[in-house]
Coordinates of C-alpha atoms (C1' of nucleotides) in Angstrom, one line a residue:
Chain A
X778 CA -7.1 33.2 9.3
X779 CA -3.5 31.2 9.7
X780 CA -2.7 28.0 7.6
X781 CA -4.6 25.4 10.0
X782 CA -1.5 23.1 11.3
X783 CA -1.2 20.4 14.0
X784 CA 0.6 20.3 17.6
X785 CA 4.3 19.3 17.3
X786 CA 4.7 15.7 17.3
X787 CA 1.6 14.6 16.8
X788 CA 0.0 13.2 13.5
X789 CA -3.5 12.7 11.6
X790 CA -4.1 8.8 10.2
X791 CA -5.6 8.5 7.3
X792 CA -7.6 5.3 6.3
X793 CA -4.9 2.9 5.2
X794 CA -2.7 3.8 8.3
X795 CA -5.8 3.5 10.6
X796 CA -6.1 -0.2 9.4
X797 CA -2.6 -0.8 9.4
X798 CA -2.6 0.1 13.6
X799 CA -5.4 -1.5 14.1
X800 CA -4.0 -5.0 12.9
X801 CA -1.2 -4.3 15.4
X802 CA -3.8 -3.4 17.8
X803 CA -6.0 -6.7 17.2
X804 CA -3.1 -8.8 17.1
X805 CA -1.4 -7.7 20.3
X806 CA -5.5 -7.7 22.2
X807 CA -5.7 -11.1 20.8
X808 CA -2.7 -12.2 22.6
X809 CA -3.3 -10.3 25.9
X810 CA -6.5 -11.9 25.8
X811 CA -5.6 -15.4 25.3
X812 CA -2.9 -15.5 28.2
X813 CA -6.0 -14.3 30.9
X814 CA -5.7 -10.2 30.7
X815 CA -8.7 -8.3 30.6
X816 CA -9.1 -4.5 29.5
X817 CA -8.3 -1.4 31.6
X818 CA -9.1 2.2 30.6
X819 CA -7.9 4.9 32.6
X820 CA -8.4 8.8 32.1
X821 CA -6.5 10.4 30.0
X822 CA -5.4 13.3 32.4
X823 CA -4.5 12.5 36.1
X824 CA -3.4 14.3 39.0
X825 CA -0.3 16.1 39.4
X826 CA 1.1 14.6 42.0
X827 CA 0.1 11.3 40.8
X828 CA 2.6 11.2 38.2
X829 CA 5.3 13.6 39.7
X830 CA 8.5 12.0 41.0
X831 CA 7.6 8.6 39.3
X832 CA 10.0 8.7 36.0
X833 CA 12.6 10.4 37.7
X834 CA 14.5 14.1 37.4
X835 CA 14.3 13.7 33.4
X836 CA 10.9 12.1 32.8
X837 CA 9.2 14.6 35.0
X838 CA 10.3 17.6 32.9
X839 CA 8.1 15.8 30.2
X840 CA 4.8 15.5 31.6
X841 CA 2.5 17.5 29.8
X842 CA 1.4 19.8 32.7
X843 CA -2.6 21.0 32.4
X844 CA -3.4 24.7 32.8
X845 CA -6.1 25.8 35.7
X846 CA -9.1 27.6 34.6
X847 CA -9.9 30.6 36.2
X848 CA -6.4 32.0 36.2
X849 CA -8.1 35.4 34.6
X850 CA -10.1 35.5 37.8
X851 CA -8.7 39.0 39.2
X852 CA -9.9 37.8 42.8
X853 CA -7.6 35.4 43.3
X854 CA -4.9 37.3 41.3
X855 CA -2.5 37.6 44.3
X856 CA -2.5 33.8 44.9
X857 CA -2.0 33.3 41.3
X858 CA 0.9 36.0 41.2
X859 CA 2.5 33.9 44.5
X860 CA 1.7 30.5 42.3
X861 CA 3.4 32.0 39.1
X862 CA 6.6 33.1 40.7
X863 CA 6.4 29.2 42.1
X864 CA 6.1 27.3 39.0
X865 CA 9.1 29.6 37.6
X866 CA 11.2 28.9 40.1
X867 CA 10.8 25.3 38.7
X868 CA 8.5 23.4 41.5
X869 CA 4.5 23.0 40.7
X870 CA 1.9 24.9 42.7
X871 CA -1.7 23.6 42.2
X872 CA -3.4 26.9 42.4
X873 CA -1.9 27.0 38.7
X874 CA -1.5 23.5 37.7
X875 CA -2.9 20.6 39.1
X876 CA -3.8 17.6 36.5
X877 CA -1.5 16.4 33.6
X878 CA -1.1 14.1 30.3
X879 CA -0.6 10.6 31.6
X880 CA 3.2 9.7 30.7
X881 CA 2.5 5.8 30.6
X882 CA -0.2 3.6 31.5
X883 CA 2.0 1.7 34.3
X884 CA 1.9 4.3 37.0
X885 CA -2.3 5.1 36.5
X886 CA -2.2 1.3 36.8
X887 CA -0.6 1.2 39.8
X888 CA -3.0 4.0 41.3
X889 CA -6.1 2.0 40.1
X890 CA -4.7 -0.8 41.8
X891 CA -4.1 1.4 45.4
X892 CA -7.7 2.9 45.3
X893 CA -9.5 -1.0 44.2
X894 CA -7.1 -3.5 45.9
X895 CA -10.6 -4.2 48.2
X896 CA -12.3 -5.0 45.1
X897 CA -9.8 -6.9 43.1
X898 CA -8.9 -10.6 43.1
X899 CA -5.5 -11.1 43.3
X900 CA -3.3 -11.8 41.2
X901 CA -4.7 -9.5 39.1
X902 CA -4.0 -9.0 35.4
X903 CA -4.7 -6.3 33.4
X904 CA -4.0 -5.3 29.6
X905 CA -4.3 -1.8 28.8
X906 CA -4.0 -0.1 25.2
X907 CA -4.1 4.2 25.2
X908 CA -2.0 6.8 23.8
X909 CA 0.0 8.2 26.0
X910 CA 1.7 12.0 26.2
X911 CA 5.6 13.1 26.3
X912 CA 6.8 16.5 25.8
X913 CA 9.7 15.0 24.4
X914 CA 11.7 16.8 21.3
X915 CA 10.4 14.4 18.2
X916 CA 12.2 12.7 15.8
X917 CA 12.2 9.5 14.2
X918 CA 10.8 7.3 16.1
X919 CA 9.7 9.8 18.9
X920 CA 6.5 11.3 18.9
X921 CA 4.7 13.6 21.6
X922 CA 1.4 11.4 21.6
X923 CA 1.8 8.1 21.3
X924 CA 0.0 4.3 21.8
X925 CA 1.5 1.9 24.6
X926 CA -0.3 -1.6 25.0
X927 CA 1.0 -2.6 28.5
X928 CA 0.3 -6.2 30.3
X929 CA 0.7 -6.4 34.0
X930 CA -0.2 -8.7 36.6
X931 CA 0.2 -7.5 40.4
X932 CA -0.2 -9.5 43.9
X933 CA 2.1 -12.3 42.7
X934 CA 5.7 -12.7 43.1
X935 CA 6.2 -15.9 41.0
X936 CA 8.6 -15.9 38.2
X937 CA 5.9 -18.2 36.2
X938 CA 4.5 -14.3 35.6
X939 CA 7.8 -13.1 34.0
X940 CA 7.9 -16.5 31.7
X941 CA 4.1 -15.7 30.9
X942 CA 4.4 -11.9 29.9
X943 CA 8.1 -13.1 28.0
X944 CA 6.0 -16.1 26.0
X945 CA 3.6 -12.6 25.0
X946 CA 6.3 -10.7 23.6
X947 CA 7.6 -13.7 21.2
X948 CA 3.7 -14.6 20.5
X949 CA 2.7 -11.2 19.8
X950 CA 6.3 -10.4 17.5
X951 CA 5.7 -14.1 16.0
X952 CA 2.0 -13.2 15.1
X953 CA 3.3 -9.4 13.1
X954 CA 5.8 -11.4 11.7
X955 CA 8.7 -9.0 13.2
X956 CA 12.2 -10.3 14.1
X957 CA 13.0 -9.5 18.3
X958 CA 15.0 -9.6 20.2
X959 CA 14.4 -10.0 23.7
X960 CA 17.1 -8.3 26.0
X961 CA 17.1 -9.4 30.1
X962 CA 18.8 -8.4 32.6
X963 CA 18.2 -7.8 36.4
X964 CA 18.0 -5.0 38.8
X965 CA 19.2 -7.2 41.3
X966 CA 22.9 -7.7 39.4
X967 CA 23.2 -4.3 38.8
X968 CA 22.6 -3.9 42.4
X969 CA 25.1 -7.0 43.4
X970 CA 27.2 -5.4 41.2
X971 CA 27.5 -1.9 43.0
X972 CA 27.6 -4.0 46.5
X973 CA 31.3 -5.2 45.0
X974 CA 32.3 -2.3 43.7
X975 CA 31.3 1.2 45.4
X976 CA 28.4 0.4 47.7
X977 CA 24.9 0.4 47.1
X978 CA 24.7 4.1 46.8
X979 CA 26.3 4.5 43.8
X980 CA 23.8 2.1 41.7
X981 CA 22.3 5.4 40.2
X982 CA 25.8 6.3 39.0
X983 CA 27.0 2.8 38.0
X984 CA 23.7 2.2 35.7
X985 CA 24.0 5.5 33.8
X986 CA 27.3 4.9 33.0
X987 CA 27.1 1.3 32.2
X988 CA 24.3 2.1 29.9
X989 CA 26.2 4.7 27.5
X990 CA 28.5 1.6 26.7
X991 CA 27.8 1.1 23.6
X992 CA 27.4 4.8 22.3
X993 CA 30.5 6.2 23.7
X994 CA 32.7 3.1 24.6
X995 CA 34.8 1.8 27.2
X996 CA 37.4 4.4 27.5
X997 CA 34.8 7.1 28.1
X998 CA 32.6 5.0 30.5
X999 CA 35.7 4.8 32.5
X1000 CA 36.5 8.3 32.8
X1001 CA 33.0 9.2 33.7
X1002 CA 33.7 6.5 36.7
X1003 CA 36.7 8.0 37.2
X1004 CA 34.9 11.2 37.8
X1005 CA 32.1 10.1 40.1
X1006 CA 34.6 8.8 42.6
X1007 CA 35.2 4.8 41.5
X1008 CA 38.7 3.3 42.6
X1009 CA 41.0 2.1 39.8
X1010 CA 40.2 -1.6 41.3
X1011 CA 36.2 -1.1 40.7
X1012 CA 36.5 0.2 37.7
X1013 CA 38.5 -3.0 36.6
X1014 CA 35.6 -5.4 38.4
X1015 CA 33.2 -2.6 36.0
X1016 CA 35.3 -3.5 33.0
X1017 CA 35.3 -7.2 33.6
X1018 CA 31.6 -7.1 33.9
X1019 CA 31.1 -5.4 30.5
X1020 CA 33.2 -7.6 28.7
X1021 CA 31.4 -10.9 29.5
X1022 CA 30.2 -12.0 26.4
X1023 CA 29.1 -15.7 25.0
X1024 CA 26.1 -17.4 25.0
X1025 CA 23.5 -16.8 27.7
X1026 CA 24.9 -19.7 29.6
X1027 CA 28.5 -18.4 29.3
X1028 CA 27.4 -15.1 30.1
X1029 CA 26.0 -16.6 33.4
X1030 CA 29.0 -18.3 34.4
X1031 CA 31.2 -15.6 34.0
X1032 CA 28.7 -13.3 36.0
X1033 CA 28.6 -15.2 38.3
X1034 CA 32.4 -15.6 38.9
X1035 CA 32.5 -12.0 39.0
X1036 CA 30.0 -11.2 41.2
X1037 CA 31.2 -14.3 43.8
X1038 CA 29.0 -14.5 47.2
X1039 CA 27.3 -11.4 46.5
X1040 CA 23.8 -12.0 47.8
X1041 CA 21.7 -9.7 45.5
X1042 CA 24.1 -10.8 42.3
X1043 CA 23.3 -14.7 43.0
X1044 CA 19.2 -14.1 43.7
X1045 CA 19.4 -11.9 40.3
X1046 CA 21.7 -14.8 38.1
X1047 CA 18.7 -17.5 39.8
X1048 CA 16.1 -15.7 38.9
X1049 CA 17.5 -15.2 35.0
X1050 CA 18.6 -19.0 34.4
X1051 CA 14.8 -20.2 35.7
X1052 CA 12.8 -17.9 33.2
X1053 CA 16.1 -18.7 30.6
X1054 CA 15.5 -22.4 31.4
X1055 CA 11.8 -22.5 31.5
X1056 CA 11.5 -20.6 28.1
X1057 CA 13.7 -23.8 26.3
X1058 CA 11.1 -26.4 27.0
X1059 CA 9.2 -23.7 24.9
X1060 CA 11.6 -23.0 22.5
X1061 CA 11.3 -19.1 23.2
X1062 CA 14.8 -19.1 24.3
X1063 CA 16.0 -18.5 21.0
X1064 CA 14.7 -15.2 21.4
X1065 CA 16.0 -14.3 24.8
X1066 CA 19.1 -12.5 25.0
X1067 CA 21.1 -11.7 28.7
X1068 CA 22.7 -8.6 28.6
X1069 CA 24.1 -7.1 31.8
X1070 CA 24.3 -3.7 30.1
X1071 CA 20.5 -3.4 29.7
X1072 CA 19.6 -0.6 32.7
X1073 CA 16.1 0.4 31.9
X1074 CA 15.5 4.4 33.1
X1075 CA 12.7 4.2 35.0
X1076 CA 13.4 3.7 38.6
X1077 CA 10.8 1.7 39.8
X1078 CA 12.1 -1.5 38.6
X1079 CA 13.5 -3.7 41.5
X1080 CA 13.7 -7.2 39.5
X1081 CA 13.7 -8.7 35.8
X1082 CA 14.2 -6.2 33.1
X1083 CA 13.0 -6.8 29.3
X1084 CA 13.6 -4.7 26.4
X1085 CA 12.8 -5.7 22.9
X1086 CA 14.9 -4.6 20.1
X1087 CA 14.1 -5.2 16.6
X1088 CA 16.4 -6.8 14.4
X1089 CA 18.3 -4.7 10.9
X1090 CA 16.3 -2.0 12.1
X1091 CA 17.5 1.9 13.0
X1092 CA 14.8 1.9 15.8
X1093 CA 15.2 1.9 19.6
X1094 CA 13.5 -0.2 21.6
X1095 CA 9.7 -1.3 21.1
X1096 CA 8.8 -2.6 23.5
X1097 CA 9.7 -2.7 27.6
X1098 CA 9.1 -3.9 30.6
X1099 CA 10.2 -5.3 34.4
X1100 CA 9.3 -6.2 37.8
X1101 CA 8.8 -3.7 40.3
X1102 CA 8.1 -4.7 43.6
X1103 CA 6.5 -2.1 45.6
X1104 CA 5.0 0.5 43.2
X1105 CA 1.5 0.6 45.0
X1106 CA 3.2 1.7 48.0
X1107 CA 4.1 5.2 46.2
X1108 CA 0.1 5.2 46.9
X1109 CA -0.6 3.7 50.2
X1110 CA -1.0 0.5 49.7
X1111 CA 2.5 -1.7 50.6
X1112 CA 2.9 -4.9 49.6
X1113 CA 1.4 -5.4 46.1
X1114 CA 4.0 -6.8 43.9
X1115 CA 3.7 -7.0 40.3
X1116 CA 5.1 -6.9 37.1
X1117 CA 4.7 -6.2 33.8
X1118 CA 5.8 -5.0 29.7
X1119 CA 4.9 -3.0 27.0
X1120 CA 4.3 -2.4 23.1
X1121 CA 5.5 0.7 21.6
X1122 CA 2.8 0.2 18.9
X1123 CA 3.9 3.7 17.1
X1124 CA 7.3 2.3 16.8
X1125 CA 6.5 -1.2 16.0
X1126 CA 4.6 0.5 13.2
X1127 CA 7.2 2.5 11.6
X1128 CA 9.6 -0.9 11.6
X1129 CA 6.9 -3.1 10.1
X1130 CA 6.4 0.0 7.1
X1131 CA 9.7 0.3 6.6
X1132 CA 10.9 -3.3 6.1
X1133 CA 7.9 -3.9 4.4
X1134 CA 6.0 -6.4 6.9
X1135 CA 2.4 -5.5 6.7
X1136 CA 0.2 -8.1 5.2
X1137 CA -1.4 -7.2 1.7
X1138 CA -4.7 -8.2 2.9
X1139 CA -5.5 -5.6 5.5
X1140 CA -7.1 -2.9 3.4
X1141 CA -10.9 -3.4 3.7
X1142 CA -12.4 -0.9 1.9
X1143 CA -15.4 -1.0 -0.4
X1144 CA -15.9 -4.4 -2.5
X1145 CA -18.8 -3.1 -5.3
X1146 CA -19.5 0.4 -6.4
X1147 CA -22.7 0.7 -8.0
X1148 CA -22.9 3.0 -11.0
X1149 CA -25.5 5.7 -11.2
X1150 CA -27.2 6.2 -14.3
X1151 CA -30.4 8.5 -13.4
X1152 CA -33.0 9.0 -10.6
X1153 CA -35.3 5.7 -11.7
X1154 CA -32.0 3.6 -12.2
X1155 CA -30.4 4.1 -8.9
X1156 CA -33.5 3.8 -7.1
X1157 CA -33.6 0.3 -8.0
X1158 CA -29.7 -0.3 -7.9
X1159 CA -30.0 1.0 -4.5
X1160 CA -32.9 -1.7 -3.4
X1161 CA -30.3 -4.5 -4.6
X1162 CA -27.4 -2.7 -3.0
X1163 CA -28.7 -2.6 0.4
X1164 CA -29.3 -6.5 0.1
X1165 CA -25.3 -7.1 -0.4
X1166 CA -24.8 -4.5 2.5
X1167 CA -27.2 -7.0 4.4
X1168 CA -24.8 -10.0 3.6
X1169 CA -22.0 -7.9 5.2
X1170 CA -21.0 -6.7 1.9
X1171 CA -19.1 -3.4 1.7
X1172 CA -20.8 -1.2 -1.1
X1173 CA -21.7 1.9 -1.8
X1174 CA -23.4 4.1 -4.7
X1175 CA -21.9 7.0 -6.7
X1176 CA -24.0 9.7 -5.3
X1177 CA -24.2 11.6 -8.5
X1178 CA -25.1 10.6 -12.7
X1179 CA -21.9 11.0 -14.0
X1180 CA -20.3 9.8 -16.8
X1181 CA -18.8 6.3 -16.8
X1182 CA -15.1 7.7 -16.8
X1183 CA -15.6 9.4 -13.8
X1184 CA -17.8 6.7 -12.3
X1185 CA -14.9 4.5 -13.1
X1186 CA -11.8 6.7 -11.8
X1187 CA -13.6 6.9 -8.7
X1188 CA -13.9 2.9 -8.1
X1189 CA -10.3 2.6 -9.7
X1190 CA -8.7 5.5 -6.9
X1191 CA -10.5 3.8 -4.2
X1192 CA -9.4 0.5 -4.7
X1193 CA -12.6 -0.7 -5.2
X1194 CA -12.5 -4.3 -7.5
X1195 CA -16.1 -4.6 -8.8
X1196 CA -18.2 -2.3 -10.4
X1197 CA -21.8 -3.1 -10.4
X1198 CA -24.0 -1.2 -13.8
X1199 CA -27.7 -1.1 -13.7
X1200 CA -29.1 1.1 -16.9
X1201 CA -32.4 1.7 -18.6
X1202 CA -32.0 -1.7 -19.9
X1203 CA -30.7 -4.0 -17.4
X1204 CA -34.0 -2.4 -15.1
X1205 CA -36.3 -3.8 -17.9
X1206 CA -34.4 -7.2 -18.0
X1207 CA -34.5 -7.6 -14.3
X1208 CA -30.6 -7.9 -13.9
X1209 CA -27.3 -6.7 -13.9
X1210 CA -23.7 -5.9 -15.4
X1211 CA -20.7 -6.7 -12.8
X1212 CA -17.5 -6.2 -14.2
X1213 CA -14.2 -6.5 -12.3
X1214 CA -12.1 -4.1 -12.3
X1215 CA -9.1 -5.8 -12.3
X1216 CA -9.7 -8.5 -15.0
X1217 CA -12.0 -6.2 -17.2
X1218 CA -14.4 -9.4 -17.4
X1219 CA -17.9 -8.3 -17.1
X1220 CA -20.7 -10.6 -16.5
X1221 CA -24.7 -10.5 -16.2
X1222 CA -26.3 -11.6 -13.4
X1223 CA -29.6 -12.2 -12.6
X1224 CA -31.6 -9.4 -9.5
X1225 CA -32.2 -12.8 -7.9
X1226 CA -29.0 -14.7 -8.0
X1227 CA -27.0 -11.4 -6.8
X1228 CA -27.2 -12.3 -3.4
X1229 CA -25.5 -15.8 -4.6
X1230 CA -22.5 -13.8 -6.8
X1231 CA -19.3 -14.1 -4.8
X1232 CA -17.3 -11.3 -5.4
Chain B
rG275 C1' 18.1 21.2 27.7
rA276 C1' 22.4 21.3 23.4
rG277 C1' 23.5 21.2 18.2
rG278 C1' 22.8 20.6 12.7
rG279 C1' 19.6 20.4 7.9
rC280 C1' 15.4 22.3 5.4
rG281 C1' 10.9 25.9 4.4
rU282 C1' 9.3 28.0 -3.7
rA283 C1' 1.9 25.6 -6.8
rG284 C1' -2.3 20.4 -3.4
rC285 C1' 2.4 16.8 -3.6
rU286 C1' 7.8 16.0 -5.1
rC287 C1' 11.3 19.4 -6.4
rA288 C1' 14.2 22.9 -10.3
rG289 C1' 15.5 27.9 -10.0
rU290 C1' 22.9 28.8 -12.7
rA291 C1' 28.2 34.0 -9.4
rG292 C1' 21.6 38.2 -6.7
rG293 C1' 19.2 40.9 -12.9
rU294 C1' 13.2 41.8 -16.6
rU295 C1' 6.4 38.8 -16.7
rA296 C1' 9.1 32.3 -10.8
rG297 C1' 9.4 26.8 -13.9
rA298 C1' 8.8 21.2 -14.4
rG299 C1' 6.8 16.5 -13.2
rC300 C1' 2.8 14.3 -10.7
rG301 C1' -2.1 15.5 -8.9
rA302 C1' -6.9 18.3 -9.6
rC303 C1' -10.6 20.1 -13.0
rA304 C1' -12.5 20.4 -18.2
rG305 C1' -12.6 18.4 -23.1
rU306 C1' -11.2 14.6 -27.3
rU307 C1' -19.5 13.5 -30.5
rU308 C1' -23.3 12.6 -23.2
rG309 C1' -23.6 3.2 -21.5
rU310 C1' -17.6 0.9 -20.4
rG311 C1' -12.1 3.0 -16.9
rG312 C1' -6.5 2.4 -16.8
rC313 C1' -3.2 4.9 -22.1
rA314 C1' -2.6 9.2 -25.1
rC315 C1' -3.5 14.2 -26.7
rU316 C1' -5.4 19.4 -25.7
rG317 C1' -6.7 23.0 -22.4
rU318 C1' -7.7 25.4 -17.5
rA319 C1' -7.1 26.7 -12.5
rG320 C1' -3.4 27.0 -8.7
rG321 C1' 2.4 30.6 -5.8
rU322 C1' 1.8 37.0 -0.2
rC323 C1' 8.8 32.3 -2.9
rG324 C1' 7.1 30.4 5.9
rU325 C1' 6.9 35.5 8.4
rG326 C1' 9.3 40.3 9.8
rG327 C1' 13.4 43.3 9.3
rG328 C1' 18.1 44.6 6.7
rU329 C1' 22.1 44.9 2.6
rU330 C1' 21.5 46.4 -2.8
rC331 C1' 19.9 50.3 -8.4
rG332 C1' 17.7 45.4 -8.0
rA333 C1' 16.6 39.6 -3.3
rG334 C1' 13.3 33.3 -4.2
rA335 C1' 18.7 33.6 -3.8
rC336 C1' 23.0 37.3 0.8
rC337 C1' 22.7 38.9 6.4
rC338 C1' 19.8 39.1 11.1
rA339 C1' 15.5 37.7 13.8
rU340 C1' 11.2 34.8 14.3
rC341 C1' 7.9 30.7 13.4
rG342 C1' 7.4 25.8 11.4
rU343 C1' 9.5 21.2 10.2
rU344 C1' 13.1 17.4 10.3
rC345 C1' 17.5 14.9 12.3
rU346 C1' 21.3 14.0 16.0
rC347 C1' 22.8 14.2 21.3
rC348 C1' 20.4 13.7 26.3
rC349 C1' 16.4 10.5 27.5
rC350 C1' 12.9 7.2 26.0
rA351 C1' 8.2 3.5 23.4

RNA sequence: GAGGGCGUAGCUCAGUAGGUUAGAGCGACAGUUUGUGGCACUGUAGGUCGUGGGUUCGAGACCCAUCGUUCUCCCCA
């Protein structure tokens, strides 16, 4: 019998961390649910070719791909053989696997919305809070199961949505108390942007390399132009672009300078400076940030773009989000538009821990341990125990007559502030000894004014 | 997919240039006269040194492989 051990990347909670997630949990519900979302649950495996060719080249190599049964069946063996030499060749062949890990809750959305849209009253909005799987490599911050809380709201193209699910992200970061910031940029200028320099094609090109800015720097991002075919004259209008800089409203201006009559680059600046401008009669703005660097991987996105960052912290991003315009259509069903963001609630976690954020107040464990001292003792303990537990009073009972030390070490390692003693002789005086633990001061109380002892 | 670090008691780690019976702290358990904890003292248990090879008279230490873990890059939450 081996050591007993747990799948890479993935981790056990233990009580305090359990309520720790859960008030990131609650909080984030709590603000889903007061902006008009209702709940969505979704299997946790899907189909194949549900989630294939959605994340694109790199995010298909990490969906957790499900095993058949009946592979030992040696009457199929030749089709299995044929399906083998298939999946090692790198493509997938159902006879060996056809269901997988969902990779995020977007895409499963997006197929619930293709097989209900009869059913569903448009707009439609939907929060959504389940792990999800990656066969990533971990490392800090990265784990191989992990939570997303997503909000989306499909069948409405109004920017009022974007302003709605922003106003979330500051609520939501307000409410855990953790400093964001809100990064926005546009599909639509990146796309502008490739219009004026290179052509539409090369949009897949442009964002990679725009996006490794700030790890590898300028010079580099213009070699790796240089390489995939851009003249000396875009990579200057590529230069300019990354160097606009300022204040969201000089950011615009020189964007838009830049970018001139280009049709897709003005739509994209519009759509930024209405959301900008309707988040400063809310004060949000404060929060938002415009940066033209921000690409977002997954390819679906055809509008917005959100990525929150938290501040002094060595974390990437926890939380993301965009508009996509079209996703139903990957399953039949054209013109749904929608949009929407996510929490990284594993992450989010980790950053509150490690600067220290999580409220002191959150640990609800027991409130009164009552001592046992013998079969007759406890019995009647027990009868006065479960009337607390009726007033929503955590207790509970040592199960055993042990001595007070260990009575007490138990109570003290829990956590657990009062101690409640009932002996030989508070059973004959018809009350009881409750100490607390913290203050030593012990008091007697009365069997019938126990229900009336705050503790 | 590429590249580093680390695997010694339940936990955190020591372990000198390879040399006898592998140590400490914390934790656990027991006790210090069996109704009042935190402190202190005493004692007890607990290790195939991740695994498998190799070098050597001799390996926890050196070499190779393998597994696990962690971090960085890629990509992402």
């Amino acid at each position: 019998m081996s050591k007993p051990s747990l799948p890479q990347g993935t981790r056990d909670f233990n009580a305090a961390t359990v309520q720790k997630r859960q008030y990131i949990f609650q909080t984030i519900r709590s603000v889903f649910e007061t902006y008009g979302f209702q709940p969505l649950e979704t299997p946790s495996m899907e189909n194949l070719d549900t989630l294939m060719g959605k994340y694109g080249e790199e995010g298909d190599k990490l969906i957790f791909k499900i095993l058949n049964n009946g592979l030992d069946n040696p009457q199929k063996r030749a089709q299995i053989d044929e399906g083998w030499d298939k999946v090692i060749a790198g493509k997938n062949n159902a006879t060996i696997t056809e269901r997988a890990l969902r990779y995020d809750l977007t895409i499963p959305f997006a197929r619930y919305v293709a097989m209900n849209h009869g059913q569903l009253t448009f707009p439609f909005k939907r929060y959504q809070i389940q792990p999800v799987w990656r066969a990533d490599r971990p490392q800090k911050g990265r784990y191989r199961e992990f939570y997303q809380c997503d909000a989306d709201v499909v069948g409405s193209d109004s920017l009022l949505n974007e302003v709605d699910l922003l106003a979330i992200y500051v609520t939501a970061f307000e409410k855990l108390k953790l400093p964001v910031e809100i990064k926005m940029n546009n599909r639509k200028i990146l796309l502008g942007l490739a219009q004026v320099c290179g052509g539409e094609e090369k949009l897949i090109d442009l964002t990679i390399a725009i996006d490794k800015l700030d790890k590898i720097g300028w010079e580099k991002v213009k070699e790796e132009l240089n390489n995939k075919g851009f003249s000396t004259q875009q990579q200057e209008i590529v230069e300019g672009y990354l160097n606009i800089s300022g204040t969201n409203d000089e950011k615009i201006n020189q964007l838009a300078n830049l970018l001139g009559e280009n049709e897709n680059g003005k739509k994209g600046i519009e759509e930024l400076q209405y959301v900008l401008s309707y988040h400063q009669s809310t004060g949000m703005d404060k929060y938002l940030v415009a940066d033209f660097t921000l690409a977002r991987g997954l390819n679906y996105y055809t509008g917005l773009i959100f990525e929150v960052k938290a501040m002094d912290a060595q974390m990437g991003s926890i939380g993301g989000g965009g508009r996509y315009n079209d996703l139903t259509s990957l399953f039949g069903v054209p013109n749904i538009p929608g949009v929407g963001i996510s929490f990284g609630v594993d992450r989010i976690y980790d950053v509150l821990e490690e600067k220290n954020l999580f409220p002191t107040s959150i640990d609800q464990g027991t409130q009164v341990l009552f001592f046992n001292l013998g079969e007759a003792e406890a019995k009647v303990a027990y009868a006065q125990m479960m009337q607390l537990r009726d007033k929503k009073i955590a207790c509970e009972m040592y199960p055993e007559k042990s001595k007070f030390d260990k009575q007490f070490k138990y109570a003290e390692k829990k956590g657990i502030p009062n101690i409640v003693i009932i002996g030989a002789d508070e059973v004959s005086n018809q009350n009881c000894s409750i100490k607390n633990l913290a203050t030593g001061q012990q008091t007697n109380v009365a069997f019938k004014d126990l229900l009336n002892y705050s503790f």
